[in-house]
Tab-separated table of C-alpha atoms in Angstrom:
chain	number	residue	atom	x	y	z
A	16	MET	CA	-15.570	-42.049	-3.049
A	17	VAL	CA	-13.220	-42.895	-0.186
A	18	LYS	CA	-13.551	-41.915	3.442
A	19	ILE	CA	-10.364	-40.461	4.986
A	20	ASN	CA	-10.571	-39.932	8.738
A	21	GLY	CA	-14.343	-39.754	8.395
A	22	GLU	CA	-14.339	-37.240	5.526
A	23	THR	CA	-15.573	-38.386	2.100
A	24	ARG	CA	-13.116	-37.608	-0.712
A	25	ASP	CA	-12.982	-38.321	-4.449
A	26	ILE	CA	-9.704	-40.224	-4.431
A	27	ALA	CA	-10.632	-43.720	-5.636
A	28	ASP	CA	-8.080	-45.411	-7.964
A	29	ARG	CA	-5.194	-43.568	-6.330
A	30	THR	CA	-2.409	-45.309	-4.443
A	31	LEU	CA	-2.178	-45.011	-0.674
A	32	ALA	CA	1.351	-43.605	-1.127
A	33	SER	CA	0.144	-40.723	-3.302
A	34	VAL	CA	-2.777	-39.897	-0.991
A	35	VAL	CA	-0.516	-39.864	2.085
A	36	THR	CA	1.913	-37.513	0.329
A	37	GLU	CA	-0.804	-35.249	-1.052
A	38	CYS	CA	-2.479	-34.897	2.333
A	39	GLY	CA	0.834	-33.728	3.765
A	40	TYR	CA	1.432	-36.581	6.183
A	41	ASP	CA	4.978	-37.419	7.277
A	42	PRO	CA	5.228	-41.155	6.472
A	43	ALA	CA	7.792	-41.625	9.264
A	44	ARG	CA	5.234	-40.624	11.919
A	45	ILE	CA	2.017	-42.268	10.766
A	46	ALA	CA	0.104	-45.522	10.721
A	47	ALA	CA	-2.579	-46.076	8.074
A	48	GLU	CA	-5.581	-48.327	8.561
A	49	LEU	CA	-7.582	-49.386	5.532
A	50	ASN	CA	-10.988	-50.946	6.205
A	51	GLY	CA	-9.933	-51.799	9.744
A	52	GLU	CA	-6.556	-53.340	8.933
A	53	ILE	CA	-3.206	-51.626	9.436
A	54	VAL	CA	-1.264	-51.374	6.158
A	55	PRO	CA	2.522	-51.959	6.177
A	56	LYS	CA	4.464	-49.087	4.592
A	57	SER	CA	6.009	-51.522	2.113
A	58	ARG	CA	2.530	-51.807	0.592
A	59	TYR	CA	1.625	-48.103	0.345
A	60	GLU	CA	2.755	-47.978	-3.316
A	61	SER	CA	0.878	-51.107	-4.341
A	62	THR	CA	-2.320	-50.381	-2.394
A	63	VAL	CA	-4.914	-48.789	-4.688
A	64	LEU	CA	-7.896	-47.188	-2.957
A	65	LYS	CA	-11.294	-48.424	-4.118
A	66	ASP	CA	-14.719	-46.851	-4.101
A	67	GLY	CA	-16.255	-47.345	-0.660
A	68	ASP	CA	-12.924	-47.798	1.145
A	69	SER	CA	-12.477	-46.330	4.603
A	70	LEU	CA	-8.996	-45.007	5.404
A	71	GLU	CA	-7.822	-43.808	8.794
A	72	VAL	CA	-4.430	-42.136	9.083
A	73	VAL	CA	-3.014	-41.713	12.576
A	74	SER	CA	-0.248	-39.134	13.068
A	75	PHE	CA	1.663	-40.022	16.204
A	76	VAL	CA	2.816	-37.258	18.520
A	77	GLY	CA	5.845	-37.571	20.799
A	78	GLY	CA	5.806	-38.282	24.504
A	79	GLY	CA	5.975	-41.286	26.714
B	10	MET	CA	2.033	-49.818	67.271
B	11	TRP	CA	2.617	-52.339	64.538
B	12	GLU	CA	6.041	-53.383	63.380
B	13	ALA	CA	7.199	-53.812	59.819
B	14	VAL	CA	7.866	-57.404	58.873
B	15	ASP	CA	10.412	-58.645	56.389
B	16	ILE	CA	8.455	-61.760	55.581
B	17	ILE	CA	6.622	-61.487	52.290
B	18	PRO	CA	3.533	-63.512	51.326
B	19	SER	CA	4.297	-66.957	49.953
B	20	LYS	CA	3.656	-67.734	46.304
B	21	ALA	CA	0.621	-69.790	47.329
B	22	GLU	CA	-0.799	-66.906	49.374
B	23	TRP	CA	-0.179	-64.505	46.517
B	24	GLU	CA	-1.941	-66.750	44.023
B	25	SER	CA	-4.838	-67.385	46.359
B	26	ALA	CA	-5.386	-63.642	46.901
B	27	LEU	CA	-5.299	-62.957	43.144
B	28	ARG	CA	-7.743	-65.797	42.445
B	29	ALA	CA	-10.090	-64.438	45.111
B	30	ARG	CA	-9.862	-60.964	43.556
B	31	CYS	CA	-10.380	-61.743	39.876
B	32	GLY	CA	-11.792	-65.248	39.767
B	33	ASP	CA	-10.166	-68.436	38.524
B	34	ALA	CA	-10.915	-67.877	34.814
B	35	LEU	CA	-9.311	-64.441	34.652
B	36	TYR	CA	-6.480	-65.507	36.933
B	37	GLU	CA	-5.591	-68.291	34.497
B	38	ARG	CA	-5.660	-65.927	31.522
B	39	PHE	CA	-3.637	-63.194	33.210
B	40	SER	CA	-1.041	-65.512	34.703
B	41	ALA	CA	-0.527	-67.324	31.382
B	42	ALA	CA	-0.015	-64.036	29.497
B	43	HIS	CA	3.298	-62.806	28.133
B	44	VAL	CA	3.382	-59.056	27.523
B	45	ALA	CA	6.184	-56.875	26.148
B	46	VAL	CA	6.697	-53.290	27.314
B	47	CYS	CA	8.746	-51.363	24.746
B	48	GLY	CA	10.250	-48.288	26.360
B	49	LEU	CA	10.458	-47.924	30.140
B	50	GLY	CA	9.755	-44.241	30.679
B	51	GLY	CA	6.624	-42.598	32.050
B	52	LEU	CA	4.359	-44.930	30.119
B	53	GLY	CA	6.304	-48.173	30.207
B	54	SER	CA	7.370	-48.164	33.857
B	55	ASN	CA	3.777	-47.493	34.941
B	56	ILE	CA	2.326	-50.072	32.530
B	57	ALA	CA	4.710	-52.715	33.864
B	58	VAL	CA	3.797	-52.027	37.504
B	59	SER	CA	0.055	-52.160	36.711
B	60	LEU	CA	0.317	-55.392	34.754
B	61	ALA	CA	2.475	-57.079	37.384
B	62	ARG	CA	0.034	-56.103	40.127
B	63	ALA	CA	-2.896	-57.345	38.044
B	64	GLY	CA	-1.289	-60.766	37.804
B	65	VAL	CA	0.148	-60.855	34.286
B	66	GLY	CA	2.515	-63.794	34.534
B	67	ARG	CA	5.393	-62.784	32.335
B	68	LEU	CA	6.743	-59.407	31.265
B	69	LEU	CA	9.428	-58.552	28.730
B	70	LEU	CA	10.942	-55.141	29.478
B	71	ILE	CA	12.878	-53.432	26.677
B	72	ASP	CA	14.875	-50.207	26.951
B	73	PHE	CA	18.463	-49.126	26.236
B	74	ASP	CA	18.531	-46.098	28.529
B	75	ARG	CA	19.584	-45.363	32.103
B	76	VAL	CA	17.569	-43.710	34.874
B	77	ASP	CA	18.200	-39.965	34.867
B	78	VAL	CA	17.345	-37.437	37.560
B	79	ALA	CA	14.921	-35.839	35.089
B	80	ASN	CA	12.925	-39.099	34.926
B	81	LEU	CA	12.165	-39.299	38.625
B	82	HIS	CA	9.170	-36.979	38.682
B	83	ARG	CA	6.997	-39.298	36.578
B	84	GLN	CA	8.631	-42.697	36.160
B	85	GLN	CA	8.571	-45.638	38.543
B	86	TYR	CA	12.187	-45.394	39.705
B	87	LYS	CA	13.734	-44.356	42.971
B	88	ALA	CA	16.263	-41.585	43.514
B	89	CYS	CA	18.840	-44.175	44.555
B	90	GLN	CA	18.490	-45.850	41.140
B	91	THR	CA	19.764	-42.849	39.169
B	92	GLY	CA	22.361	-44.059	36.687
B	93	LEU	CA	21.174	-47.672	36.578
B	94	TYR	CA	19.832	-49.187	33.387
B	95	LYS	CA	16.056	-48.851	33.401
B	96	THR	CA	15.682	-52.549	32.660
B	97	GLU	CA	17.552	-53.587	35.803
B	98	ALA	CA	16.056	-50.831	37.990
B	99	LEU	CA	12.471	-51.686	36.998
B	100	LYS	CA	13.119	-55.412	37.315
B	101	ALA	CA	14.364	-54.796	40.865
B	102	ASN	CA	11.333	-52.638	41.713
B	103	LEU	CA	8.933	-55.219	40.305
B	104	ALA	CA	10.676	-57.912	42.329
B	105	GLU	CA	9.853	-55.927	45.454
B	106	ILE	CA	6.273	-55.126	44.427
B	107	CYS	CA	5.280	-58.449	42.813
B	108	PRO	CA	7.980	-61.011	43.542
B	109	TYR	CA	6.362	-63.880	41.631
B	110	THR	CA	6.026	-62.153	38.257
B	111	ARG	CA	8.510	-63.479	35.729
B	112	VAL	CA	10.416	-60.518	34.302
B	113	ASP	CA	12.807	-60.754	31.352
B	114	THR	CA	14.799	-57.761	30.158
B	115	VAL	CA	16.467	-56.646	26.959
B	116	CYS	CA	18.825	-53.725	27.420
B	117	GLU	CA	19.062	-52.512	23.844
B	118	ARG	CA	17.321	-50.151	21.478
B	119	LEU	CA	14.346	-51.778	19.758
B	120	THR	CA	14.722	-51.344	16.007
B	121	ARG	CA	12.968	-52.357	12.828
B	122	ASP	CA	15.592	-55.104	12.436
B	123	ASN	CA	15.613	-56.649	15.908
B	124	ALA	CA	11.942	-56.155	16.853
B	125	PRO	CA	10.431	-59.167	15.031
B	126	ALA	CA	12.774	-61.631	16.764
B	127	LEU	CA	12.723	-59.951	20.193
B	128	LEU	CA	8.911	-59.787	20.212
B	129	SER	CA	8.251	-63.164	18.612
B	130	GLN	CA	7.297	-64.927	21.854
B	131	VAL	CA	4.922	-62.395	23.411
B	132	ASP	CA	1.121	-62.213	23.102
B	133	ILE	CA	0.657	-58.466	23.448
B	134	ILE	CA	3.039	-55.565	22.737
B	135	CYS	CA	2.795	-52.254	24.604
B	136	GLU	CA	4.405	-49.391	22.721
B	137	ALA	CA	5.686	-46.936	25.308
B	138	PHE	CA	8.293	-44.987	23.351
B	139	ASP	CA	8.943	-41.282	23.541
B	140	LYS	CA	9.442	-40.374	19.873
B	141	ALA	CA	6.643	-40.285	17.304
B	142	GLU	CA	8.919	-41.949	14.734
B	143	SER	CA	9.597	-44.887	17.076
B	144	LYS	CA	5.852	-45.328	17.680
B	145	ALA	CA	5.211	-45.369	13.920
B	146	MET	CA	8.141	-47.765	13.389
B	147	LEU	CA	6.725	-50.293	15.840
B	148	ALA	CA	3.242	-49.998	14.287
B	149	ASP	CA	4.830	-50.742	10.917
B	150	VAL	CA	6.777	-53.759	12.212
B	151	PHE	CA	3.522	-55.000	13.733
B	152	ALA	CA	1.746	-54.548	10.377
B	153	GLU	CA	4.574	-56.211	8.506
B	154	SER	CA	5.435	-59.210	10.629
B	155	LEU	CA	3.687	-59.377	14.015
B	156	ARG	CA	0.034	-59.482	12.921
B	157	GLY	CA	-0.871	-62.441	15.087
B	158	LYS	CA	-0.229	-60.372	18.212
B	159	TYR	CA	-1.878	-57.268	19.635
B	160	LEU	CA	-0.308	-53.816	19.687
B	161	VAL	CA	-1.351	-51.294	22.360
B	162	SER	CA	0.177	-47.929	21.516
B	163	ALA	CA	0.038	-44.396	22.944
B	164	SER	CA	-0.095	-40.945	21.392
B	165	GLY	CA	-0.780	-37.648	23.145
B	166	MET	CA	-0.490	-37.373	26.921
B	167	ALA	CA	1.643	-34.243	27.429
B	168	GLY	CA	0.636	-31.005	29.092
B	169	LEU	CA	-1.881	-30.049	31.738
B	170	GLY	CA	-5.006	-30.630	29.658
B	171	SER	CA	-8.040	-32.322	31.105
B	172	PRO	CA	-7.498	-35.883	32.247
B	173	ASN	CA	-10.765	-36.693	30.467
B	174	GLY	CA	-9.030	-36.123	27.128
B	175	ILE	CA	-7.204	-39.456	27.428
B	176	LYS	CA	-9.127	-42.124	25.515
B	177	THR	CA	-8.568	-45.634	24.202
B	178	LYS	CA	-9.395	-46.165	20.554
B	179	ARG	CA	-9.429	-49.409	18.616
B	180	ALA	CA	-7.524	-48.075	15.607
B	181	ALA	CA	-7.567	-51.301	13.598
B	182	ASN	CA	-7.815	-55.041	14.012
B	183	ARG	CA	-5.653	-55.975	17.044
B	184	PHE	CA	-4.287	-52.412	17.250
B	185	TYR	CA	-5.259	-49.935	19.978
B	186	ILE	CA	-4.092	-46.361	20.586
B	187	CYS	CA	-4.446	-44.622	23.952
B	188	GLY	CA	-4.054	-40.888	24.566
B	189	ASP	CA	-5.613	-37.649	23.360
B	190	GLY	CA	-3.933	-37.979	19.954
B	191	VAL	CA	-2.858	-34.346	19.982
B	192	CYS	CA	-0.779	-33.180	22.942
B	193	GLY	CA	2.780	-34.184	22.099
B	194	THR	CA	6.172	-33.163	23.375
B	195	ASP	CA	7.300	-32.129	19.878
B	196	GLY	CA	6.155	-28.533	20.410
B	197	GLY	CA	7.889	-28.280	23.783
B	198	MET	CA	4.977	-29.464	25.951
B	199	ARG	CA	6.131	-31.114	29.169
B	200	ILE	CA	4.879	-34.390	30.574
B	201	PHE	CA	3.294	-34.504	34.018
B	202	ALA	CA	3.065	-37.616	36.148
B	203	PRO	CA	-0.720	-37.921	36.491
B	204	ARG	CA	-1.543	-37.583	32.798
B	205	VAL	CA	1.178	-39.974	31.613
B	206	MET	CA	0.109	-42.411	34.344
B	207	LEU	CA	-3.474	-42.108	33.105
B	208	CYS	CA	-2.391	-42.988	29.602
B	209	ALA	CA	-0.288	-45.885	30.920
B	210	ALA	CA	-3.317	-47.053	32.899
B	211	HIS	CA	-5.395	-46.987	29.706
B	212	GLN	CA	-2.778	-49.152	28.026
B	213	ALA	CA	-2.551	-51.610	30.921
B	214	GLN	CA	-6.334	-51.819	31.193
B	215	THR	CA	-6.555	-52.467	27.451
B	216	VAL	CA	-4.101	-55.340	27.853
B	217	LEU	CA	-6.283	-56.843	30.591
B	218	ARG	CA	-9.401	-56.382	28.457
B	219	ILE	CA	-7.760	-58.148	25.513
B	220	LEU	CA	-6.725	-61.008	27.791
B	221	ALA	CA	-10.273	-61.170	29.170
B	222	GLY	CA	-11.672	-61.317	25.637
B	223	GLU	CA	-13.408	-57.946	25.884
B	224	GLU	CA	-11.706	-56.451	22.884
B	225	GLN	CA	-14.077	-53.689	21.848
């Protein structure tokens, strides 16, 4: 099981890229943190989620 | 009646007052710090003023845009500066407010390609862009090639929601996000001076906390 934004989901062994797409995130507006470290987008395809991982996906909103 | 004086405090007086205010240890940390402010709008112009006042020794201001009349209700520019590049207008304002802060400027758009080199010398990066895509781009450049630094970002400060909605969150190692995370301009929400200043204050305070070693 993997925690995404605090919610436990059965998505171990999947790539970060596929999870981001499936959850409907726009990759151009997000930052993903896996176990407390920000993951570069160049590694979304090669990052495989493991049992016990904690993933936080931040969707930025405009304004500044 | 008192009269205005043109004489500003000397550098020694300035330093002495800052040391008395924050103590020698913090003074040394703040004055040795080099902080980049990426985007000089409602967030960035307010962050820069706060950090300069707090005694951060060196600021790098980055923006490609000019001061527009529509900026004046929430950004730290004067009506007479309309049309100037934000980099030069803010540098001039900081020179009046805090004359001994070293201020460098880059008047170009920060991109995925130029960011690593432009930001290579700073300790802490403040993301103060307007567009969600630019915020995400800088977070990705940080993840890819600027990991030794800190990134203090912002997301969600539009509208007239409660000021108490603005929070600072440690999103990841060396990566902080300030804001309510929700209220963006994408859906047409407008930005009001107090709430964007609050978010900028969160960012500036986070910079000071990082410099002080109080990272959590």
